[in-house]
Short mmCIF file of N, CA, C and O in Angstrom, two decimals:
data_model
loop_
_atom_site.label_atom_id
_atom_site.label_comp_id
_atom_site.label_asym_id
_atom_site.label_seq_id
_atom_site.Cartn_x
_atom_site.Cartn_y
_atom_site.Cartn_z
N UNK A 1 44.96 279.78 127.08
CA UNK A 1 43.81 278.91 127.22
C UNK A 1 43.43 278.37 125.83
O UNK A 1 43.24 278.96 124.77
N UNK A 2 43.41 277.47 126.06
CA UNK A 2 42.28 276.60 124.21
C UNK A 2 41.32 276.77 123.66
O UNK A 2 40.37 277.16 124.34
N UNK A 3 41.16 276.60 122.54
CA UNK A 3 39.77 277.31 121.74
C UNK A 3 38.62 276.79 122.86
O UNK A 3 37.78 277.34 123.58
N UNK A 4 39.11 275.27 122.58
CA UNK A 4 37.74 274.37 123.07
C UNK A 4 38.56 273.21 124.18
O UNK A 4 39.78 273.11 124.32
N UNK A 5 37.61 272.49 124.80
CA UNK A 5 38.50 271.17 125.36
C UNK A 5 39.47 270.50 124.68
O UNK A 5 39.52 270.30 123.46
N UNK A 6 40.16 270.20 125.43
CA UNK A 6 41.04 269.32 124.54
C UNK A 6 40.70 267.93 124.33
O UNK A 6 39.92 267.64 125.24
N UNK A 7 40.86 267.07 123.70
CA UNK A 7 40.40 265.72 122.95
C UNK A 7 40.72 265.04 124.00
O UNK A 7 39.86 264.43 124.63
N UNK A 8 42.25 265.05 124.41
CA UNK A 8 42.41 263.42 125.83
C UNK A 8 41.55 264.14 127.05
O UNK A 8 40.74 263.46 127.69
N UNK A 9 41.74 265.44 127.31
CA UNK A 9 40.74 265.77 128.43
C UNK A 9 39.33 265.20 128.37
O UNK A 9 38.76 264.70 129.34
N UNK A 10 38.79 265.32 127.08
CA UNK A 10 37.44 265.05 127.09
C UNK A 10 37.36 263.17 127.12
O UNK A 10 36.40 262.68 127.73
N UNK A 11 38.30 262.28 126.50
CA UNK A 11 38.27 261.24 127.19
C UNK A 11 38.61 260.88 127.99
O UNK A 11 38.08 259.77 128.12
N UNK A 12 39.35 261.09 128.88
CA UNK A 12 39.75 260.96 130.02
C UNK A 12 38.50 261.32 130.93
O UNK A 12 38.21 260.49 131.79
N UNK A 13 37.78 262.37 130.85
CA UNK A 13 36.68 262.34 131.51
C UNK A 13 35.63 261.29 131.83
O UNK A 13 35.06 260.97 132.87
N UNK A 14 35.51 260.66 129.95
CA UNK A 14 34.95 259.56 129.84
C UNK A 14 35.23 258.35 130.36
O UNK A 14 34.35 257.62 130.83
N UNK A 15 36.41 258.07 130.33
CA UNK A 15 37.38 256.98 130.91
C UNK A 15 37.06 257.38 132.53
O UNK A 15 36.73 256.31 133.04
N UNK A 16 37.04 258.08 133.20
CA UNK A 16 37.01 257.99 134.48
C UNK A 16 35.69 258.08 134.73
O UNK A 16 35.55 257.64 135.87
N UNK A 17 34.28 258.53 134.14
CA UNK A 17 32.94 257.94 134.06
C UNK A 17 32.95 256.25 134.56
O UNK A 17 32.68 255.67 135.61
N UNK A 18 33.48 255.79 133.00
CA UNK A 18 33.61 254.56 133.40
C UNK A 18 33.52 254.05 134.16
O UNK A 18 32.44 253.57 134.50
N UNK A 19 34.74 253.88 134.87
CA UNK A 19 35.37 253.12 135.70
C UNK A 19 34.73 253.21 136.61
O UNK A 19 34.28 252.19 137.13
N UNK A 20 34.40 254.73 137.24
CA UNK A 20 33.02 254.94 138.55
C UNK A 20 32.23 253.73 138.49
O UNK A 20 32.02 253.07 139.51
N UNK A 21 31.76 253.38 137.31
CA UNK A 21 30.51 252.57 136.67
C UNK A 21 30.59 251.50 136.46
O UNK A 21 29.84 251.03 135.60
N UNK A 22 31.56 250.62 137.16
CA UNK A 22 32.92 249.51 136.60
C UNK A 22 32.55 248.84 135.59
O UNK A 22 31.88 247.82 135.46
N UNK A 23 33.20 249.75 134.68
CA UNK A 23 33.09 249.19 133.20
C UNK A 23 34.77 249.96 132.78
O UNK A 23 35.13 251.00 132.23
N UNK A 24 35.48 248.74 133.42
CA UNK A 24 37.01 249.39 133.37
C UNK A 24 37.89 248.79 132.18
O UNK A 24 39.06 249.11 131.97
N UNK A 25 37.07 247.73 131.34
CA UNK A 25 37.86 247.22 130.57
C UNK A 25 38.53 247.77 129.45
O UNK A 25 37.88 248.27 128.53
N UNK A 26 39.38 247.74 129.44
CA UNK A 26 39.99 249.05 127.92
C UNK A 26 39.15 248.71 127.04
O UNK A 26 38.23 249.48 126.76
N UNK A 27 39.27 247.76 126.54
CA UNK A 27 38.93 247.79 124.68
C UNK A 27 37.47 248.19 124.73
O UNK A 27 36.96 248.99 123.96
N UNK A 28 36.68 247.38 125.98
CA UNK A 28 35.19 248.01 126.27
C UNK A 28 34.89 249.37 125.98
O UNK A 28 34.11 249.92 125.20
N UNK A 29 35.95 249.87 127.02
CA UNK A 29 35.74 251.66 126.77
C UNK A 29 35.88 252.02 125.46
O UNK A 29 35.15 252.92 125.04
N UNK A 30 36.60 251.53 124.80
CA UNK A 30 37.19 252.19 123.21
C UNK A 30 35.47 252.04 122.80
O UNK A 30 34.56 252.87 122.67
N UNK A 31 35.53 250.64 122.70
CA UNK A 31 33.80 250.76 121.71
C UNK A 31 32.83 251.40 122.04
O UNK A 31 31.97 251.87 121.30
N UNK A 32 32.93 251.47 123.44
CA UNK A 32 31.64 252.16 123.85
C UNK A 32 31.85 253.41 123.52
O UNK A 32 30.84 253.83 122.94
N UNK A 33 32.75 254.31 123.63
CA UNK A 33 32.78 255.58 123.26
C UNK A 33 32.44 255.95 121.79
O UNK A 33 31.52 256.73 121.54
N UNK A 34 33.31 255.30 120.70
CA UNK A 34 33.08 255.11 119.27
C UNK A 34 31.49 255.11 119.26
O UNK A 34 30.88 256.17 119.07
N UNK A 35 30.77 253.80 119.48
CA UNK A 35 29.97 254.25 119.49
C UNK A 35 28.09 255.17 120.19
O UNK A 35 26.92 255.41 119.86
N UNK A 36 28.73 255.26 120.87
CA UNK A 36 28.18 256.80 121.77
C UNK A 36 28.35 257.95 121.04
O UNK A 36 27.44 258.77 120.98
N UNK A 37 29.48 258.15 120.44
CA UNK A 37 29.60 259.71 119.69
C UNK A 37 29.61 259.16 118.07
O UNK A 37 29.58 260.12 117.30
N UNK A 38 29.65 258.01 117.45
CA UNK A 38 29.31 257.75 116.38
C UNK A 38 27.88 258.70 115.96
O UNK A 38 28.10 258.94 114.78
N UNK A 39 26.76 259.26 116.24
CA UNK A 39 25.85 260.11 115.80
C UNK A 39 26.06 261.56 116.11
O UNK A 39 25.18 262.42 116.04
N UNK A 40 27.38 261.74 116.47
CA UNK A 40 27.84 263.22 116.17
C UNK A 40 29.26 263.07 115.58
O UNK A 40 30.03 263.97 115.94
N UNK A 41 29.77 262.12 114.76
CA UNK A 41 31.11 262.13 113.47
C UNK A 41 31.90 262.14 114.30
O UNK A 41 32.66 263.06 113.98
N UNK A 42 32.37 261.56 115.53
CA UNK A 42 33.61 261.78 116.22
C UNK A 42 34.07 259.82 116.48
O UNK A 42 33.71 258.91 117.23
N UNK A 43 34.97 260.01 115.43
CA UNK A 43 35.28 258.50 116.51
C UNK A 43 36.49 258.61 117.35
O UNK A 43 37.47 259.21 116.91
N UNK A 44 36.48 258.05 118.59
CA UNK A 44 37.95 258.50 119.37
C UNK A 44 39.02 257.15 119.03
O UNK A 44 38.91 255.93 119.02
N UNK A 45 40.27 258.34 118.74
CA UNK A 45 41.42 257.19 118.13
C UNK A 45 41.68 256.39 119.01
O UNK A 45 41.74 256.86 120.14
N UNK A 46 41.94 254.97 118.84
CA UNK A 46 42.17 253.94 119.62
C UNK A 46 43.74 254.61 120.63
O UNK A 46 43.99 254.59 121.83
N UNK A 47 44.51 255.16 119.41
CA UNK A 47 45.65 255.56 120.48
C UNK A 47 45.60 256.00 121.28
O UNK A 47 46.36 255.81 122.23
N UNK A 48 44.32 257.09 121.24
CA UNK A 48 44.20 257.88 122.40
C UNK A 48 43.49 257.78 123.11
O UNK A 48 43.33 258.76 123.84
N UNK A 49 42.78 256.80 123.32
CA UNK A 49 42.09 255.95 124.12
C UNK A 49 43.44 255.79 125.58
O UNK A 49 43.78 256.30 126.65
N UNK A 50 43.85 254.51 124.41
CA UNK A 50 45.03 253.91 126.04
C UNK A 50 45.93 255.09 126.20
O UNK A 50 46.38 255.15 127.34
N UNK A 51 46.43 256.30 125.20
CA UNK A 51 47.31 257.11 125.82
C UNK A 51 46.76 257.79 127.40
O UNK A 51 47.46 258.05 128.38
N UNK A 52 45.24 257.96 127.22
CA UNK A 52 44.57 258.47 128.22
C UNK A 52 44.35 258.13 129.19
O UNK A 52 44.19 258.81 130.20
N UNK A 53 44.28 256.37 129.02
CA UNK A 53 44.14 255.57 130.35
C UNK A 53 45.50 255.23 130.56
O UNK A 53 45.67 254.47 131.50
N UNK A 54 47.01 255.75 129.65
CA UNK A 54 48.64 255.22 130.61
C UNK A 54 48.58 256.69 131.33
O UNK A 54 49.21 256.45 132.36
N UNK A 55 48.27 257.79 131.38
CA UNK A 55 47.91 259.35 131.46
C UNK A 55 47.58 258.80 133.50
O UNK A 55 48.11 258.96 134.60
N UNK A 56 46.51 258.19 132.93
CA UNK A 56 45.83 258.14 134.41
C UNK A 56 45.82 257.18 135.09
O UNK A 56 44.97 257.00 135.96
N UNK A 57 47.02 256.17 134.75
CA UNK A 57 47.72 255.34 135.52
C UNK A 57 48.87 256.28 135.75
O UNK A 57 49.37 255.87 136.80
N UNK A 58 49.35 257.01 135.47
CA UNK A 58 50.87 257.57 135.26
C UNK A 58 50.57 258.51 136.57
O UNK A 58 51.35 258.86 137.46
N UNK A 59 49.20 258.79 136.40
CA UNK A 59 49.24 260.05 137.93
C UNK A 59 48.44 259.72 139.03
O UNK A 59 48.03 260.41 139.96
N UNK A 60 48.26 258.25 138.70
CA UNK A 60 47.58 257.60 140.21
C UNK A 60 46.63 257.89 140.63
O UNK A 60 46.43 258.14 141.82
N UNK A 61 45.63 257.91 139.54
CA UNK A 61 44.34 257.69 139.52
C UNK A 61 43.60 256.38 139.15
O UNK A 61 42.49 256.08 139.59
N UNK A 62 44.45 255.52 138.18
CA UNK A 62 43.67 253.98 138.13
C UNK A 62 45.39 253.39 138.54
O UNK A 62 46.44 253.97 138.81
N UNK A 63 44.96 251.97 138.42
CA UNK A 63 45.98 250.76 138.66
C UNK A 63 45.43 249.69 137.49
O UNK A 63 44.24 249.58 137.20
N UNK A 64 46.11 249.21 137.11
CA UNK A 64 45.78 248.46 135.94
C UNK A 64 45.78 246.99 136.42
O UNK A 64 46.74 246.82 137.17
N UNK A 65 45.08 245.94 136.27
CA UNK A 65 45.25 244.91 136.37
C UNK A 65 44.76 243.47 135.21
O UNK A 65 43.58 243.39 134.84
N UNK A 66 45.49 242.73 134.88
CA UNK A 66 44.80 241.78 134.06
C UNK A 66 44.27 240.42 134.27
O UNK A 66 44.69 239.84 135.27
N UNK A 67 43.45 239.81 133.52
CA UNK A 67 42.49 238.50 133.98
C UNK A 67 42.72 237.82 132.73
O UNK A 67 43.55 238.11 131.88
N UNK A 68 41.56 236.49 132.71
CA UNK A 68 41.84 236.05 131.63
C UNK A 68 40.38 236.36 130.65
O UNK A 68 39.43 236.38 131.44
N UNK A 69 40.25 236.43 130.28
CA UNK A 69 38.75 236.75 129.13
C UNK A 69 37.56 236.08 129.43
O UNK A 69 36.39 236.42 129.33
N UNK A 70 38.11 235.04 129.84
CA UNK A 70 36.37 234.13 130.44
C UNK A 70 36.79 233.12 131.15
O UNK A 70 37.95 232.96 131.55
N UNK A 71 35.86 232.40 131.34
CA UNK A 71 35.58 231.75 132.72
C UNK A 71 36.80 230.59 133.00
O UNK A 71 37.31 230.41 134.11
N UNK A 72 37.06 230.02 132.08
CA UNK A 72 37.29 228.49 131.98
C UNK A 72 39.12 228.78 131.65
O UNK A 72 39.17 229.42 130.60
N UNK A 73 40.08 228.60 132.01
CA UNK A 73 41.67 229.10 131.68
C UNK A 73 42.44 227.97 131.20
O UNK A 73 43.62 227.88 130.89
N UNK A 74 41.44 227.09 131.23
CA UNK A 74 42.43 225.97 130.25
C UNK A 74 41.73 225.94 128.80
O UNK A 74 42.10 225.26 127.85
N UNK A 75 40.62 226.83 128.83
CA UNK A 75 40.54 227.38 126.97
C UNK A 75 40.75 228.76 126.86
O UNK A 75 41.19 229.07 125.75
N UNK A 76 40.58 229.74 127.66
CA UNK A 76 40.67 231.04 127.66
C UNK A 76 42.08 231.35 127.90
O UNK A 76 42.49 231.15 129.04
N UNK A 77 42.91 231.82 127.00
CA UNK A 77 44.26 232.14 126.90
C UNK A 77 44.39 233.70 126.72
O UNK A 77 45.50 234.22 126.77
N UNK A 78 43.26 234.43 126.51
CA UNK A 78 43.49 235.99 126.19
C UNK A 78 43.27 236.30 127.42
O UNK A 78 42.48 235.64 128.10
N UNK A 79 44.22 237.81 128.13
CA UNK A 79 44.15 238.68 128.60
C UNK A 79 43.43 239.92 128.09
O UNK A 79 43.34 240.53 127.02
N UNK A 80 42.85 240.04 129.56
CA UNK A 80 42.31 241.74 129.26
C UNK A 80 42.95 242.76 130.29
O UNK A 80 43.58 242.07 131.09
N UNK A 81 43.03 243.65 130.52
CA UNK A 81 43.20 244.62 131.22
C UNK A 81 42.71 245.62 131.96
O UNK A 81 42.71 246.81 131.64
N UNK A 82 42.40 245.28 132.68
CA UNK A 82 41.28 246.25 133.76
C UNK A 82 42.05 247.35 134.53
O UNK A 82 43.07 247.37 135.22
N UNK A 83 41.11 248.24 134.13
CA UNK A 83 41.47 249.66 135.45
C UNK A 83 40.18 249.86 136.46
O UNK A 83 38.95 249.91 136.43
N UNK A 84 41.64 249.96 137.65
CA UNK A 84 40.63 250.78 138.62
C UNK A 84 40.86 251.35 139.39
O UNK A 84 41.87 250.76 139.77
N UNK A 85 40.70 252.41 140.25
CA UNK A 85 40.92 253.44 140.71
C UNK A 85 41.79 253.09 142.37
O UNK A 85 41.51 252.29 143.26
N UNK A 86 42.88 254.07 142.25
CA UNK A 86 43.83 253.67 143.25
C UNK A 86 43.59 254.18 144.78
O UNK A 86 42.91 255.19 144.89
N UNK A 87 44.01 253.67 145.79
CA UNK A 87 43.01 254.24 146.72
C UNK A 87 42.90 255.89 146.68
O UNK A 87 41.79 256.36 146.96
N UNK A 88 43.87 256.71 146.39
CA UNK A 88 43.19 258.22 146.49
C UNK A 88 42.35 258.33 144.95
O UNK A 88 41.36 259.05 144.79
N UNK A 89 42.87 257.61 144.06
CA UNK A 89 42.03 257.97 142.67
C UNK A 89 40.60 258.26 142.55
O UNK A 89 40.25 258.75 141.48
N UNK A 90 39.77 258.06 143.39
CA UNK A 90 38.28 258.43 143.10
C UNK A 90 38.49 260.21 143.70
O UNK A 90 37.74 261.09 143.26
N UNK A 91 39.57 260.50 144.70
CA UNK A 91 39.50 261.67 145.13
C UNK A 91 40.20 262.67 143.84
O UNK A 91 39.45 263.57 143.45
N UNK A 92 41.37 262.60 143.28
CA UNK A 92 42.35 262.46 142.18
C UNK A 92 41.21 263.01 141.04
O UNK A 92 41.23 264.11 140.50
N UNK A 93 39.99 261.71 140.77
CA UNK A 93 39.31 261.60 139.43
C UNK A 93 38.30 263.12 139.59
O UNK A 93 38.23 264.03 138.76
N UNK A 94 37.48 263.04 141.15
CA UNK A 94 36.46 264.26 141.01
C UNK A 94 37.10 265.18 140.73
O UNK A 94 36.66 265.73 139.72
N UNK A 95 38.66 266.00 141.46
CA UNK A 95 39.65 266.84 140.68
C UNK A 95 39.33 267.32 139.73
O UNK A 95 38.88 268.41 139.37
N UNK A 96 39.69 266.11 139.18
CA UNK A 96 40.32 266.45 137.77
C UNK A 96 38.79 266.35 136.79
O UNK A 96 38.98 266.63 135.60
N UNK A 97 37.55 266.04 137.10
CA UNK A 97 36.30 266.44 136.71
C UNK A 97 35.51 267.62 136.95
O UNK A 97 34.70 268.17 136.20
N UNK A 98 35.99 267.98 138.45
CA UNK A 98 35.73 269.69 138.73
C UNK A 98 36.51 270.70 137.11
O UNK A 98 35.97 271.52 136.36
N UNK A 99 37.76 270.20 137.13
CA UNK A 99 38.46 271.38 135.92
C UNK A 99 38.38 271.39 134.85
O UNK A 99 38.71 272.26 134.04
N UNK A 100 37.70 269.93 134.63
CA UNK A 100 36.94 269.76 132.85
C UNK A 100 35.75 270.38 132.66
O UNK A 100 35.61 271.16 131.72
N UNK A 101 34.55 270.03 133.71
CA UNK A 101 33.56 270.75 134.11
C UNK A 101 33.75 272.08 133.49
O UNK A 101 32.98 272.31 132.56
N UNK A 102 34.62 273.05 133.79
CA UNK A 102 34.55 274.47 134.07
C UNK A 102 35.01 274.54 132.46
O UNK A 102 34.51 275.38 131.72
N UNK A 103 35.87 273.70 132.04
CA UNK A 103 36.11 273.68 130.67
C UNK A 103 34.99 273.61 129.40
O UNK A 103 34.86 274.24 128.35
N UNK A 104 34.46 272.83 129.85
CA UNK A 104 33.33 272.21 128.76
C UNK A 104 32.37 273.54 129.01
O UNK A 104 32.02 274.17 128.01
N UNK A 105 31.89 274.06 130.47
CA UNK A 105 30.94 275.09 130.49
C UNK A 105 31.40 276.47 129.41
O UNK A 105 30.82 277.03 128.47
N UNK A 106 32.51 276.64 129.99
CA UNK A 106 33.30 277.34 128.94
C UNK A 106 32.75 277.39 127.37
O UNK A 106 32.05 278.27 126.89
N UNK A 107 33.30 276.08 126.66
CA UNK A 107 33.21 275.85 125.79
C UNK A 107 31.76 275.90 125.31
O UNK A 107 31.55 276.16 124.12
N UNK A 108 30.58 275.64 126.30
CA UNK A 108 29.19 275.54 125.69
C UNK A 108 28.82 276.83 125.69
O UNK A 108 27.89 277.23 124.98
N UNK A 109 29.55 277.65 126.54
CA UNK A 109 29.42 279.45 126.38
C UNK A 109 29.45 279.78 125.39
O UNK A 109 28.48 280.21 124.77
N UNK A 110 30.76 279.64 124.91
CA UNK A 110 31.23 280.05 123.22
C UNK A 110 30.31 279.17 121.98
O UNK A 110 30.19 279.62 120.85
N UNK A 111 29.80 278.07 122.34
CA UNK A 111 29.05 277.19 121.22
C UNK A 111 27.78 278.19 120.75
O UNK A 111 27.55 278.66 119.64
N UNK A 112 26.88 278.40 122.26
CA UNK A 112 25.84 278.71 122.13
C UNK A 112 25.88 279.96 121.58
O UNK A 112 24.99 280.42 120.87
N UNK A 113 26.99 280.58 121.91
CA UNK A 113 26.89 282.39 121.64
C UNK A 113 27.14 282.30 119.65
O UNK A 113 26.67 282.88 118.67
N UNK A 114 28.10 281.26 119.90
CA UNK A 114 27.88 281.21 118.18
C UNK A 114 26.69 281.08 117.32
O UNK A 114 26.37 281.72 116.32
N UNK A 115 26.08 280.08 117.95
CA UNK A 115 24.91 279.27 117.10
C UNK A 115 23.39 280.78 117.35
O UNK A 115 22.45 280.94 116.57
N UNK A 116 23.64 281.54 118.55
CA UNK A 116 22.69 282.52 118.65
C UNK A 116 23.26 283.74 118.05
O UNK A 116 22.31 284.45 117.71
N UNK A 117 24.35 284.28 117.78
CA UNK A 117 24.85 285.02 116.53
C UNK A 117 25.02 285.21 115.72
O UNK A 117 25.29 286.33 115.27
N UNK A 118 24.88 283.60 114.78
CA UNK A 118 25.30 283.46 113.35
C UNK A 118 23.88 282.91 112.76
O UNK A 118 23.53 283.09 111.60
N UNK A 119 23.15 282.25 113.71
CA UNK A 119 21.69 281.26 113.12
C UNK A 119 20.35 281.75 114.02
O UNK A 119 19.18 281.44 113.79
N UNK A 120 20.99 282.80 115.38
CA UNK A 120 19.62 283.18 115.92
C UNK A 120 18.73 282.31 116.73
O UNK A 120 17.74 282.55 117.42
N UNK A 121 19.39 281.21 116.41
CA UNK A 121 18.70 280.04 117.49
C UNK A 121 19.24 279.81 119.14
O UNK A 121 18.70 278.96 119.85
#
């Protein structure tokens, strides 16, 4: 077992937040996460961002699809890439949020027992 969660587990969690929330756009997710945990020193690597979301295309939990960036396609030439959940994937995603769950509780076991052993708080 691992000290603590593991890093793609814990985005991947996030990443499948998301998407619940349809806010499936990759690069969206990247920033939003950056900065969400920007006031606790964590920025999440861009690699492992999309490694997490090819992760959960790879086991058929999202489907990826792309558009064009805005409204108008005879000026809008960029693609984006959207995920979203495949028909069993919302069943797939709670899964695999039940076993992070038990992870993270885990992990806040061992946090707290530290911080009340070493600082008393």
């Amino acid at each position: 077992m691992a000290f603590m969660i593991a890093q793609r587990a814990f985005i991947k969690l996030y990443l499948i937040t998301m998407v619940e929330q349809q806010r499936g756009y990759g690069y969206q997710m990247l920033e939003e996460m950056k900065e969400n945990f920007k006031p606790f020193g964590y920025v999440p690597p861009q690699s492992e961002i999309y490694r997490a979301l090819h992760e959960l295309v790879h086991e058929g939990v999202f489907y990826r699809t792309k558009q064009l960036k805005g409204n108008d396609p005879r000026v809008d030439f960029q693609e984006i890439v959207l995920y979203h959940f495949t028909d069993d994937g919302p069943e797939k995603a709670k899964l695999y949020k039940k076993q992070v769950k038990t992870d993270l509780d885990r992990c806040l076991g061992m946090l707290n027992k530290a911080a009340e052993d070493n600082y008393g708080t």
